[in-house]
Coordinates of C-alpha atoms in Angstrom, one line a residue:
M593 CA 10.7 -13.4 25.5
G594 CA 8.5 -15.8 24.0
K595 CA 9.3 -19.9 24.6
P596 CA 13.4 -19.5 24.9
T597 CA 13.0 -22.6 23.2
G598 CA 10.4 -22.3 20.7
F599 CA 11.8 -21.4 17.5
M600 CA 14.0 -25.0 17.8
E601 CA 10.8 -26.7 18.6
L602 CA 8.4 -25.1 16.7
P603 CA 8.0 -25.0 12.4
R604 CA 7.0 -21.3 10.8
T605 CA 3.2 -21.9 9.8
E606 CA 2.1 -19.3 7.8
R607 CA -2.0 -18.5 7.4
H608 CA -3.6 -20.2 4.5
Y609 CA -5.8 -19.4 1.1
A610 CA -8.7 -20.8 0.1
S611 CA -8.1 -22.7 -2.9
P612 CA -7.7 -20.6 -6.4
S613 CA -10.6 -22.5 -8.0
D614 CA -13.0 -21.2 -5.0
R615 CA -11.7 -17.9 -4.6
I616 CA -11.6 -16.6 -8.0
Q617 CA -15.4 -16.7 -8.4
H618 CA -15.9 -13.6 -5.9
Y619 CA -14.0 -10.4 -4.7
R620 CA -14.1 -11.1 -0.9
E621 CA -11.3 -11.8 1.2
F622 CA -9.8 -15.3 1.0
T623 CA -6.9 -15.5 3.7
L624 CA -8.0 -18.6 6.1
P625 CA -6.8 -17.1 9.5
P626 CA -5.4 -19.2 11.9
S627 CA -6.7 -20.3 15.5
E628 CA -5.7 -18.6 18.6
T629 CA -3.3 -21.5 19.6
E630 CA -1.7 -21.5 16.4
V631 CA -0.9 -17.9 17.1
A632 CA 0.1 -18.6 20.4
Q633 CA 2.6 -21.0 18.7
Q634 CA 3.9 -19.0 16.1
G635 CA 4.2 -16.1 18.7
S636 CA 6.5 -18.6 21.1
R637 CA 9.1 -18.6 18.1
C638 CA 10.0 -15.0 18.4
M639 CA 13.7 -15.6 19.9
D640 CA 15.6 -13.5 22.7
C641 CA 17.7 -12.3 19.6
G642 CA 19.4 -9.4 21.7
I643 CA 18.8 -7.0 18.8
P644 CA 15.6 -7.2 17.1
F645 CA 16.4 -5.9 14.0
C646 CA 12.5 -6.2 12.9
H647 CA 11.9 -3.2 14.7
Q648 CA 14.8 -0.9 12.7
A649 CA 13.0 -2.7 9.2
C650 CA 9.7 -1.9 10.1
P651 CA 8.6 1.7 9.1
V652 CA 6.4 2.4 11.9
N653 CA 9.0 0.6 14.4
N654 CA 6.9 -1.8 15.8
I655 CA 7.4 -3.1 19.0
I656 CA 7.2 -6.6 17.7
P657 CA 8.8 -8.9 20.2
D658 CA 6.3 -7.3 23.1
W659 CA 3.7 -8.6 21.2
N660 CA 4.5 -11.6 19.9
D661 CA 5.1 -12.3 23.8
G662 CA 1.9 -11.4 24.7
V663 CA -0.2 -13.4 22.3
Y664 CA 2.1 -16.3 23.2
R665 CA 1.0 -15.8 27.0
T666 CA -2.4 -15.2 25.8
N667 CA -2.5 -11.4 26.6
W668 CA -4.2 -10.5 24.0
Q669 CA -5.6 -7.0 25.2
Q670 CA -1.9 -6.1 26.3
A671 CA -0.5 -7.3 22.6
L672 CA -3.3 -5.1 21.3
E673 CA -2.4 -1.8 23.3
V674 CA 1.1 -2.3 22.4
L675 CA 0.4 -2.8 18.6
H676 CA -1.9 0.5 18.6
S677 CA 1.3 2.4 20.6
T678 CA 3.0 3.0 17.1
N679 CA 0.4 1.6 14.3
N680 CA -2.7 3.3 13.9
F681 CA -4.2 0.8 11.6
P682 CA -2.7 -2.8 11.9
E683 CA -5.7 -4.4 10.3
F684 CA -4.5 -2.8 6.7
T685 CA -0.6 -3.6 7.3
G686 CA -1.7 -6.9 8.5
R687 CA -3.3 -7.8 5.3
I688 CA -1.4 -6.1 2.7
C689 CA 1.9 -5.2 4.2
P690 CA 4.9 -7.0 2.7
A691 CA 6.5 -7.7 5.8
P692 CA 10.1 -6.1 5.7
C693 CA 9.9 -7.0 9.2
E694 CA 9.9 -10.7 8.4
A695 CA 12.6 -10.4 6.2
A696 CA 15.1 -8.5 9.2
C697 CA 13.8 -11.6 11.7
T698 CA 16.7 -13.2 12.8
L699 CA 15.6 -16.4 12.3
N700 CA 15.0 -15.6 8.8
L701 CA 18.9 -16.8 8.2
Q702 CA 17.2 -20.3 8.3
E703 CA 14.6 -18.9 6.3
Q704 CA 11.9 -19.4 9.2
P705 CA 10.8 -16.0 10.3
V706 CA 8.2 -15.4 12.8
T707 CA 4.9 -14.8 10.9
I708 CA 4.9 -11.1 12.4
K709 CA 2.5 -10.5 9.6
S710 CA -0.4 -12.8 10.1
I711 CA 0.4 -12.4 14.3
E712 CA -0.2 -9.1 14.0
C713 CA -3.4 -9.3 12.0
A714 CA -4.5 -11.6 14.7
I715 CA -4.2 -9.0 17.2
I716 CA -6.2 -6.7 15.5
D717 CA -8.9 -8.9 14.4
K718 CA -9.4 -10.1 18.0
G719 CA -9.7 -6.5 19.5
W720 CA -12.2 -5.4 17.0
E721 CA -14.2 -8.6 17.8
M722 CA -14.1 -8.5 21.4
G723 CA -14.8 -4.8 21.4
W724 CA -11.7 -3.5 22.8
V725 CA -10.7 -1.0 19.9
K726 CA -12.7 2.1 21.3
P727 CA -12.5 6.3 20.4
Q728 CA -10.1 7.7 22.1
I729 CA -11.7 11.1 22.9
P730 CA -9.3 13.9 24.0
E731 CA -10.2 15.1 27.3
K732 CA -9.8 19.0 26.6
R733 CA -9.8 20.9 23.4
T734 CA -7.5 23.1 21.9
G735 CA -9.2 25.4 19.4
K736 CA -6.7 25.1 16.8
R737 CA -8.3 24.1 13.4
V738 CA -6.4 21.5 11.1
A739 CA -7.5 20.4 7.7
V740 CA -6.1 17.3 5.9
I741 CA -6.3 17.2 2.2
G742 CA -6.4 13.6 1.1
S743 CA -7.9 10.4 3.0
G744 CA -5.2 8.0 1.7
P745 CA -3.5 5.7 5.1
S746 CA -1.1 9.2 5.4
G747 CA -4.0 11.3 5.7
L748 CA -6.4 9.3 8.1
A749 CA -3.4 8.5 10.5
C750 CA -2.1 12.1 10.7
A751 CA -6.1 13.3 11.0
Q752 CA -6.4 10.5 14.0
Q753 CA -3.3 11.5 16.0
L754 CA -4.0 15.3 15.9
A755 CA -7.4 14.4 16.5
R756 CA -6.6 12.8 19.9
A757 CA -4.3 15.9 20.5
G758 CA -7.4 17.9 21.0
H759 CA -7.6 19.7 17.8
E760 CA -10.4 19.9 15.0
V761 CA -9.6 18.1 12.0
V762 CA -11.8 18.1 8.9
V763 CA -10.2 15.4 6.2
Y764 CA -11.0 16.5 2.6
E765 CA -10.9 13.9 0.0
K766 CA -11.7 14.3 -3.6
N767 CA -13.5 11.0 -4.2
D768 CA -16.9 10.2 -3.6
R769 CA -15.8 7.6 -0.7
I770 CA -12.9 8.0 2.0
G771 CA -9.7 6.0 2.1
G772 CA -7.7 6.9 -1.1
L773 CA -5.5 4.1 -1.9
L774 CA -6.9 1.8 0.5
R775 CA -10.6 2.5 -1.1
Y776 CA -9.8 2.2 -4.5
G777 CA -6.4 1.2 -5.3
I778 CA -6.5 -2.3 -3.0
P779 CA -8.8 -4.7 -4.5
D780 CA -11.3 -6.0 -2.4
F781 CA -9.9 -9.6 -2.4
K782 CA -6.5 -8.3 -0.3
M783 CA -8.8 -5.8 1.9
E784 CA -12.3 -5.6 2.4
K785 CA -13.3 -2.3 2.8
S786 CA -15.3 -3.1 5.8
H787 CA -12.2 -2.4 7.4
I788 CA -11.9 1.5 6.5
D789 CA -15.5 2.0 7.6
R790 CA -14.6 0.7 11.0
R791 CA -12.0 3.0 11.5
I792 CA -14.0 6.3 9.7
A793 CA -16.6 5.5 12.7
Q794 CA -14.2 5.4 15.4
M795 CA -12.6 8.8 14.1
Q796 CA -15.8 10.4 13.6
A797 CA -16.3 9.6 17.5
E798 CA -13.0 11.0 18.2
G799 CA -13.8 14.3 16.6
V800 CA -12.9 14.2 13.1
R801 CA -15.0 15.4 10.4
F802 CA -15.0 14.1 6.6
R803 CA -15.9 16.1 3.8
P804 CA -16.0 13.3 0.7
N805 CA -16.5 15.3 -3.4
S806 CA -13.8 17.9 -2.2
H807 CA -11.7 18.3 -4.6
I808 CA -9.2 21.3 -3.1
G809 CA -7.9 23.5 -5.9
T810 CA -10.3 22.5 -8.2
D811 CA -13.8 23.0 -6.5
I812 CA -12.7 24.8 -3.7
P813 CA -10.1 27.4 -4.0
A814 CA -7.0 25.9 -2.1
Q815 CA -6.5 29.4 -0.9
K816 CA -10.3 29.6 1.1
I817 CA -8.8 26.5 2.9
L818 CA -5.7 28.2 3.7
A819 CA -7.0 31.0 5.2
E820 CA -10.3 28.9 7.3
Y821 CA -7.5 27.0 9.1
D822 CA -4.4 27.0 11.4
A823 CA -2.5 24.4 10.0
V824 CA -2.8 22.4 6.5
V825 CA -1.5 18.8 5.6
L826 CA -1.2 17.8 2.0
A827 CA -1.3 13.9 2.1
V828 CA -2.4 13.7 -1.7
G829 CA -0.4 10.8 -2.8
S830 CA 1.3 9.9 -6.0
E831 CA -0.9 9.8 -8.5
K832 CA 0.7 10.7 -11.7
P833 CA 1.2 7.5 -13.5
R834 CA 4.3 6.4 -15.5
D835 CA 2.8 6.6 -18.9
L836 CA 3.6 4.1 -22.2
E837 CA 5.3 6.4 -24.6
V838 CA 5.5 4.4 -27.5
S839 CA 4.2 4.3 -31.1
G840 CA 0.2 3.5 -31.4
R841 CA -0.6 4.0 -27.6
N842 CA -3.2 6.4 -28.4
E843 CA -4.1 5.3 -31.6
Y844 CA -5.7 2.1 -30.5
Q845 CA -8.5 1.4 -27.8
G846 CA -7.3 -1.1 -25.0
V847 CA -4.6 0.4 -23.3
Y848 CA -5.4 1.8 -19.6
F849 CA -3.8 2.5 -16.5
A850 CA -3.8 -0.1 -13.5
M851 CA -5.8 1.8 -11.3
D852 CA -8.8 3.2 -13.9
F853 CA -9.1 -0.6 -13.9
L854 CA -9.0 -1.6 -10.1
R855 CA -11.0 1.5 -9.3
Q856 CA -13.7 1.1 -11.4
Q857 CA -14.3 -3.1 -9.8
N858 CA -14.2 -1.8 -6.7
K859 CA -16.5 0.5 -6.8
R860 CA -19.0 -2.2 -8.8
N861 CA -18.0 -4.1 -5.4
A862 CA -19.1 -1.0 -3.3
G863 CA -22.9 -1.2 -5.5
D864 CA -22.2 1.7 -8.1
V865 CA -23.1 1.2 -11.6
I866 CA -20.4 2.0 -14.2
P867 CA -21.6 4.0 -17.3
E868 CA -21.6 1.7 -20.3
E869 CA -19.7 3.6 -22.3
E870 CA -16.6 4.0 -19.3
I871 CA -16.5 0.3 -18.7
I872 CA -13.0 -1.3 -18.6
S873 CA -13.6 -5.1 -18.7
A874 CA -11.2 -8.1 -19.2
T875 CA -14.1 -10.5 -19.8
D876 CA -12.9 -12.8 -22.8
K877 CA -10.0 -11.0 -23.5
R878 CA -6.2 -11.2 -23.8
V879 CA -4.8 -9.1 -21.0
V880 CA -1.1 -7.9 -20.9
V881 CA -0.2 -6.4 -17.8
I882 CA 2.8 -4.4 -17.9
G883 CA 4.8 -3.8 -14.8
G884 CA 5.6 -6.6 -12.0
G885 CA 5.0 -5.0 -9.0
D886 CA 2.0 -5.2 -6.5
T887 CA -0.4 -3.0 -8.7
G888 CA 0.4 -5.3 -11.5
S889 CA -0.5 -8.5 -9.4
D890 CA -3.7 -6.7 -8.7
C891 CA -4.4 -6.2 -11.9
I892 CA -4.0 -10.1 -12.6
G893 CA -6.3 -11.0 -10.0
T894 CA -8.9 -8.7 -11.0
S895 CA -8.8 -10.1 -14.7
I896 CA -8.8 -13.4 -13.6
R897 CA -12.0 -13.0 -11.3
Q898 CA -13.5 -11.0 -14.6
G899 CA -13.4 -14.1 -16.6
A900 CA -10.0 -13.2 -18.8
A901 CA -9.6 -15.4 -21.7
S902 CA -5.5 -15.1 -20.9
V903 CA -3.3 -13.0 -18.6
V904 CA 0.5 -12.6 -19.2
Q905 CA 2.5 -10.3 -17.6
L906 CA 5.8 -8.1 -18.7
E907 CA 8.6 -6.7 -16.2
I908 CA 11.3 -5.0 -17.8
L909 CA 13.6 -5.8 -15.1
P910 CA 15.7 -9.6 -15.2
Q911 CA 14.1 -12.3 -13.0
P912 CA 15.3 -12.1 -9.5
P913 CA 16.8 -15.0 -7.9
E914 CA 14.8 -17.6 -6.0
K915 CA 16.5 -17.0 -2.9
E916 CA 18.6 -14.3 -1.7
N917 CA 22.4 -14.5 -0.4
K918 CA 21.4 -13.7 2.9
L919 CA 24.8 -13.1 3.7
L920 CA 25.0 -10.2 1.4
T921 CA 21.3 -9.0 2.4
W922 CA 19.8 -9.6 5.7
P923 CA 18.6 -7.8 7.3
L924 CA 17.5 -5.7 4.3
W925 CA 14.9 -6.4 2.2
P926 CA 16.3 -8.6 -0.4
N927 CA 15.7 -8.7 -4.3
K928 CA 14.5 -12.0 -4.8
L929 CA 11.7 -13.9 -7.0
R930 CA 8.0 -13.6 -5.6
T931 CA 5.1 -14.9 -7.1
T932 CA 1.7 -13.5 -5.3
S933 CA -1.6 -15.4 -4.6
S934 CA -2.9 -13.8 -8.1
H935 CA 0.2 -15.2 -10.1
E936 CA -1.4 -18.9 -8.6
E937 CA -4.5 -18.2 -9.8
G938 CA -4.1 -18.7 -13.1
I939 CA -1.7 -16.2 -14.8
E940 CA -0.3 -17.6 -18.7
K941 CA 3.3 -16.3 -18.6
R942 CA 5.5 -14.1 -16.8
Y943 CA 8.3 -12.4 -19.2
W944 CA 11.2 -10.7 -17.6
S945 CA 13.9 -8.3 -19.4
V946 CA 11.0 -7.4 -21.9
N947 CA 10.5 -3.9 -23.3
T948 CA 7.4 -2.5 -25.2
Q949 CA 8.4 -1.4 -28.7
S950 CA 4.7 -0.2 -29.9
V951 CA 1.3 -1.0 -30.1
T952 CA -0.7 -2.2 -33.3
G953 CA -4.3 -3.0 -34.2
K954 CA -7.2 -2.9 -36.2
D955 CA -10.1 -0.9 -36.9
G956 CA -9.0 1.5 -34.0
K957 CA -8.5 -1.5 -31.3
I958 CA -5.0 -2.6 -30.2
T959 CA -4.6 -6.6 -31.1
H960 CA -0.8 -6.9 -30.6
L961 CA 1.6 -5.4 -28.4
N962 CA 5.2 -5.6 -30.1
V963 CA 7.9 -6.2 -27.4
V964 CA 12.0 -6.6 -27.7
E965 CA 14.0 -8.8 -25.1
V966 CA 16.3 -6.7 -23.3
E967 CA 19.8 -6.9 -21.7
W968 CA 21.1 -5.2 -18.2
K969 CA 25.0 -4.4 -17.9
Q970 CA 26.8 -2.2 -15.6
E971 CA 28.6 0.7 -17.3
G972 CA 30.2 3.0 -15.3
G973 CA 28.5 2.0 -12.2
Q974 CA 25.2 2.4 -13.4
W975 CA 22.7 -0.3 -15.0
K976 CA 22.2 0.3 -18.5
M977 CA 19.7 -1.6 -21.0
N978 CA 20.3 -2.7 -24.5
E979 CA 18.3 -4.4 -26.7
K980 CA 18.9 -7.9 -27.9
P981 CA 19.6 -8.3 -31.6
D982 CA 16.8 -10.4 -33.4
S983 CA 14.9 -10.9 -30.2
A984 CA 11.6 -8.7 -31.4
F985 CA 8.0 -10.6 -31.0
A986 CA 4.8 -9.7 -31.0
L987 CA 2.2 -10.6 -28.2
E988 CA -1.6 -10.6 -28.8
A989 CA -3.7 -8.4 -26.6
D990 CA -7.2 -7.3 -26.3
I991 CA -6.3 -5.0 -23.5
V992 CA -3.2 -3.8 -21.7
F993 CA -3.0 -2.7 -18.1
L994 CA 0.1 0.0 -17.5
A995 CA 0.6 -0.9 -13.7
M996 CA 4.3 1.2 -14.1
G997 CA 4.7 2.9 -11.2
F998 CA 3.7 6.7 -10.5
V999 CA 6.2 9.4 -11.2
H1000 CA 5.0 12.1 -8.8
P1001 CA 1.9 14.0 -7.2
V1002 CA -0.4 15.6 -9.5
H1003 CA 0.9 19.5 -9.7
E1004 CA -2.2 20.6 -11.8
G1005 CA -4.5 22.3 -9.2
L1006 CA -3.3 22.3 -5.6
L1007 CA 0.0 22.4 -5.7
K1008 CA 0.2 24.9 -8.4
E1009 CA -2.3 27.0 -6.7
L1010 CA -0.5 27.1 -3.4
G1011 CA 2.8 27.2 -4.9
V1012 CA 4.6 24.7 -3.0
E1013 CA 8.3 24.0 -3.7
L1014 CA 9.1 20.8 -5.5
E1015 CA 12.2 18.8 -5.2
R1016 CA 12.6 15.7 -7.8
N1017 CA 8.9 16.6 -8.6
N1018 CA 7.4 15.5 -5.1
I1019 CA 6.6 18.1 -2.3
K1020 CA 9.4 19.6 -0.8
A1021 CA 9.5 18.8 3.0
N1022 CA 12.1 17.1 5.1
D1023 CA 11.2 14.2 8.0
K1024 CA 11.6 16.1 11.0
Q1025 CA 9.1 19.2 10.8
Y1026 CA 7.4 18.3 7.8
R1027 CA 6.7 21.8 6.6
T1028 CA 6.8 23.0 3.2
S1029 CA 7.5 26.2 1.5
V1030 CA 4.1 27.4 2.1
D1031 CA 3.8 29.3 5.7
K1032 CA 1.5 26.8 7.9
V1033 CA 1.5 24.0 5.3
F1034 CA 2.9 20.5 5.7
A1035 CA 3.0 17.6 3.3
A1036 CA 3.1 13.8 4.4
G1037 CA 3.4 10.7 2.7
D1038 CA 3.5 9.3 -1.4
G1039 CA 3.1 13.0 -2.2
R1040 CA 6.3 14.1 -0.1
R1041 CA 8.5 11.0 0.0
G1042 CA 7.3 9.4 -3.6
Q1043 CA 5.3 6.3 -3.7
S1044 CA 5.9 3.5 -1.2
L1045 CA 4.3 1.3 0.8
V1046 CA 1.1 1.7 3.2
V1047 CA 3.1 1.2 6.0
W1048 CA 5.3 4.0 5.2
A1049 CA 2.8 6.4 4.6
I1050 CA 1.2 5.7 8.2
R1051 CA 4.5 6.4 9.2
E1052 CA 4.7 9.3 7.6
G1053 CA 1.2 10.5 9.2
R1054 CA 2.3 10.0 12.8
Q1055 CA 5.4 12.3 12.3
A1056 CA 3.7 15.1 10.4
A1057 CA 1.0 15.1 13.0
R1058 CA 3.6 15.5 15.6
A1059 CA 5.4 18.5 13.3
V1060 CA 1.7 20.2 13.0
D1061 CA 1.1 19.4 17.1
E1062 CA 4.5 21.1 17.8
F1063 CA 4.2 24.0 15.4
L1064 CA 0.6 24.9 16.6
M1065 CA 1.3 24.2 20.6
G1066 CA 4.9 24.8 21.1
S1067 CA 5.6 21.6 22.3
T1068 CA 4.1 17.8 21.7
E1069 CA 3.2 14.7 23.6
L1070 CA 2.6 12.8 20.3
P1071 CA 4.7 9.8 19.7
R1072 CA 7.0 9.5 16.7

């Protein structure tokens, strides 16, 4: 497996980025991919570790050592076949996945994990370049019809698997373009949308039909879809954002949900013209981003590219340690300080253990965000937050982006009309049959499990497809 002594001979070498001063001038991807020789060398570092914990850490259970060995031995096409056997869209995960596999790598015990994510990306990029990625058209059709509602990563993975099983699949999307979160939630500088377009073309050749501008439960009755199809898969995502419920939130203009801001910029990049009265712009403004996760980071990178005067970020939780205690955390995903490429592009400051108290302004527009420092203490086995005395302060703000996560899927419309049972405000469906409380209706992705990673959504879509195929045919040959 790989080169037996490769991990001792070669250091970890990650792919590089264009300089911040260059990349903030545009919205294109700025990763500088390694050469094939460099990828092969990094693949050779995959040690014969006996128990590959990377398998368990990867939600789609990628067979990582096998495709690492493939690139090391320059068997790129074989590596691509292994990669595609578990992951429909490695070009997505190879760009935006946080790589829990690398955290679980045995070599991470010495801070030198195999560069799994960049190798994955290199394999699929070469596959497209060489024309190895082709439609997989089924030999026969089953005559069964399946509607997939939602075209994010879960819906796309589910639709592709079902089409390859021979079913007639129609994907409904409420937005004007296919892709869901991938299309409008991920900035182009992290993943250009041509990657989605290539997959859509492949899936169309495999028989999948796409219906954008089709809002089921609003424009099209959900019962109509239920009557016309043999099975329906709800891949609607978790789109209800967590709001900022403080004084002045709705009184002063300038507080926006992060996704409204990110969606608008992606539409501009696609050539759309945003009506002037709807424009959300960070240009020449003092920007405050509330939320320390990936969405907050995306708001930072987008604000800097728009020419913000300053950008600060608030996080209610304490600052994590710079390095985790490997003996306590490995091979699990560790809580540690993560600095993203967007942070490196010019953020003014990151605040930790800070809670927002109110919004104040002048002439109907926000001028300040009033915050207070908090302390976290464990009481009765639970972490509780208390405000620190005399620690309140005000931040100047012209615009605030709320990137505090999502609480559950949107209930109004589709879910209420179908009457599906909910669990913790998500669609109730177990992770074996993926069936909801409504006959022949299945659910997968963030709408079922809660907000999560793109790679988890792909896993959910694949497994839901297997469950649907078994429901329709009595048995299935689709992989888990």
